Amino acid sequence: MAKKYFLLLFLLISAYAFPQKVKIAGIVTDKENRPIEHVSVSQPNTTNGTLTNRYGFYELEVMPDDSVKVVFSLIGYQKHQYIIPGLAKDYNLSITMQPADNTLAPVTVEGERMITVVIGRIDYIATKRPSNPWNSIESLLATMGGVSSTNELSSQYSVRGGNFDENIVYVNGVEIYRPMLVRSAQQEGLSFINPNMVKTVSFSAGSFSAEYDDKMSSVLDITYKRPERFEGVFSAGLLGGEVYVGNSTERFSQITSVRYKTLRSLLSTGDTKADYDPSFLDFQTYITYKLSSRWEASFLGNYSYNKYEFTPKTRETSFGTLANARTFKVHFNGWENDKFLTYQGAFTLKGKVTDNLNLGLTASAFSSDEQERYDIEGRYLLEETNFTGENESIGSPLGIGTYMEHARNKLKSDVYTFSHFGDLKIDKNLLKWGFSFRKEKVEDKIKEWEMRDSAGYSLPSTGTDVNLFSNLRSDNRLNPSRISGFIQDTYTLNTDKGLFVLNAGLRGSYWTYNEEFIISSRGALAFVPAGLDNLSLRIAGGLYYQAPFYKELQRIVKDVNGNNVIEPNKDIKSQKSVQIVLGADYYFGRDDERGIPPFKLSGEIYYKKLSDLIPYTVNNVKIRYTGENSSKGYSMGADVKLYGEFIPGADSWISLSVMKTQQDIDGVKVPLPTDQRFNLALFYQDYFPGYERLKMSLRGLWSQGLPVSAPYKGYETGYFRTPNYKRIDIGFSWLVLGEDFAIRNTNSFCRAFKNIWLSLDAFNIFDMQNTNTYYWITDVHNQHYAVPNYLTGRQMNVRLLAEF
């Protein structure tokens, strides 16, 4: 009897000391509510797993834990990951799996359709990452190969030696325009692209197909989503907030968002102490309605209001080396008040005429009303700084003076576009075409000047007269029209050697202002070798034009009074670029049993021969063209990127670009203004093992400094480079409430939310000083001193994100 009691006591102690496994069970279905067989259900980084049966049912035994992660994966469907906190008893988990975009550059398979991808899919940069401190598509686009951004306050980026004007951005097939009067990143505001509304992201860093308009650098093609059910997002932080809602019925869908942004806390980290009041408001909506089973109408609308008010007080900037240190001090009097109001809307009607023929029509309009007004006076002192041990002392003054800046600038622009597009599938060919008519209207009225005085002398000093350091006037009105069209064919051939996809097309355009007709041919060949589905090769190239708009044709001339006047150049021509790109993608490291996707190693080498260039200078984000086709040059380089899950369940990537550019301006060879010999970028994600509710995102950028010239002079008169751009931003997020938290079953308030995240961001965590531009000081002897204008320093931000 004693042995029986002892055995019973032993079993009870064992059951308490060694917890019994619990079961997670459920049914896996597709979006049509049909069961899916052979779905892998597993715990990552373990051998514990099972498969669903023909009824979609599974049962997985796991050990109880504070946090249990379960991964669902099947080829052809998006991988799903769930975190079950505080799992202590059997748990029911049924899910709906979403189809995956089966992408293999340079070929994308969509149903039965094969498309040459000279523009690659990078949907992962639109993935919601609560720990990502920069909530914008462009902030992650800057980490792609060949892309560079050296101003954290701006969403502008350069690609392979081109400037931002050479990039084209589409949202749902509609070209996106931006204000033209913006001169500093502080005025820029929100990007048009709203990450919460994005479904797919496609990007090409060059040599794109003929269906895209005349630009020389890159294409960013965004598609907004159609929600399958009601969804919403609310976010708020020190830098702004957003409210987003979306819903759909059988025939109707809509997504709508209101965003607000302020840079007050970021700008306060700079050298200039001031009363900053920047506020940016953005409203967007995308509505679709199915007229029938084959026809659909949609509307994309945007309203943006950017206001920048600035009252400077003082500034103190230290720069130079330890042996040659300088201190620049300024006391200000004055103000700046800028407003940028833009509207953009597009109505699209498209339909499936037959199973192989699709047709569509789009009518879109863009309107902007831009005002820039400021009167700022500054009294400055430039001094030597002497260091003796740990002490600092001020030496002799190098420059003393005052300056005054004045502007009353206005610009209004309207662009109306009517376009037709279509595609036809004929056997192994996919034929695409498009035609558009665009009416452009610009009214530009500029009145700005700057006066500098050093020790009682007006600069530039002539001995007797009082002169302005610079001045600029314009009173121009343009009302041209532009007609363009394209046709292209994609041919797919599957042979014993492998899969070949050939894309070739022509694009033509005519602009009434300069009466120029341009035509360009573009092509690409993609090859996936037989038996090597993890390797793809491609070659692409063609002739690309940069069709001018109002900014490119602005030429500065002297009037009879010696004033600088902007005169449109009717003889301006489109800039030209002959491009060739060789690329490859290699996939490796896939583990289907553990649900780990493959790593992707991508590389491209390119060469661009440039002619009829219009030289320009860059000051902050302001691009000032000479208005003359007086330059030629080239750009060449290589880009490499590695993408994958370095940490299971968290995608990351690293890219490296090397480049050399050169332009010849009237016989003087200088680099292009966006020339950077190297650019290293990293985006990395991680989470705490065993506690995956706490996540981290890190973005790092390191690139060579940009060429800089003296004010109001071109690079051909001499240049130097800014210091290298170095910056690391890091963000942490904690899942306060998750979709699978047990409390959602007992609390009605919590049940209303899918996820609630609390995030902490550290911008420029190492407080690195990056130079944006220079303020030039000139003494009476006409000696110049370049005082750096530093970008933002270290700044913390707290955010709350709720999804419902």
PDB file of C-alpha atoms in Angstrom, residues 193 198 483 507 585 724:
ATOM      1  CA  ILE A 193       2.520  58.524 -50.778  1.00  0.00           C
ATOM      2  CA  VAL A 198      -0.169  51.182 -50.217  1.00  0.00           C
ATOM      3  CA  ILE A 483       1.047  65.096 -76.409  1.00  0.00           C
ATOM      4  CA  ARG A 507       7.576  56.280 -76.859  1.00  0.00           C
ATOM      5  CA  ASP A 585      19.237  37.944 -59.023  1.00  0.00           C
ATOM      6  CA  ASN A 724      30.460  62.294 -45.595  1.00  0.00           C
TER       7      ASN A 724
END
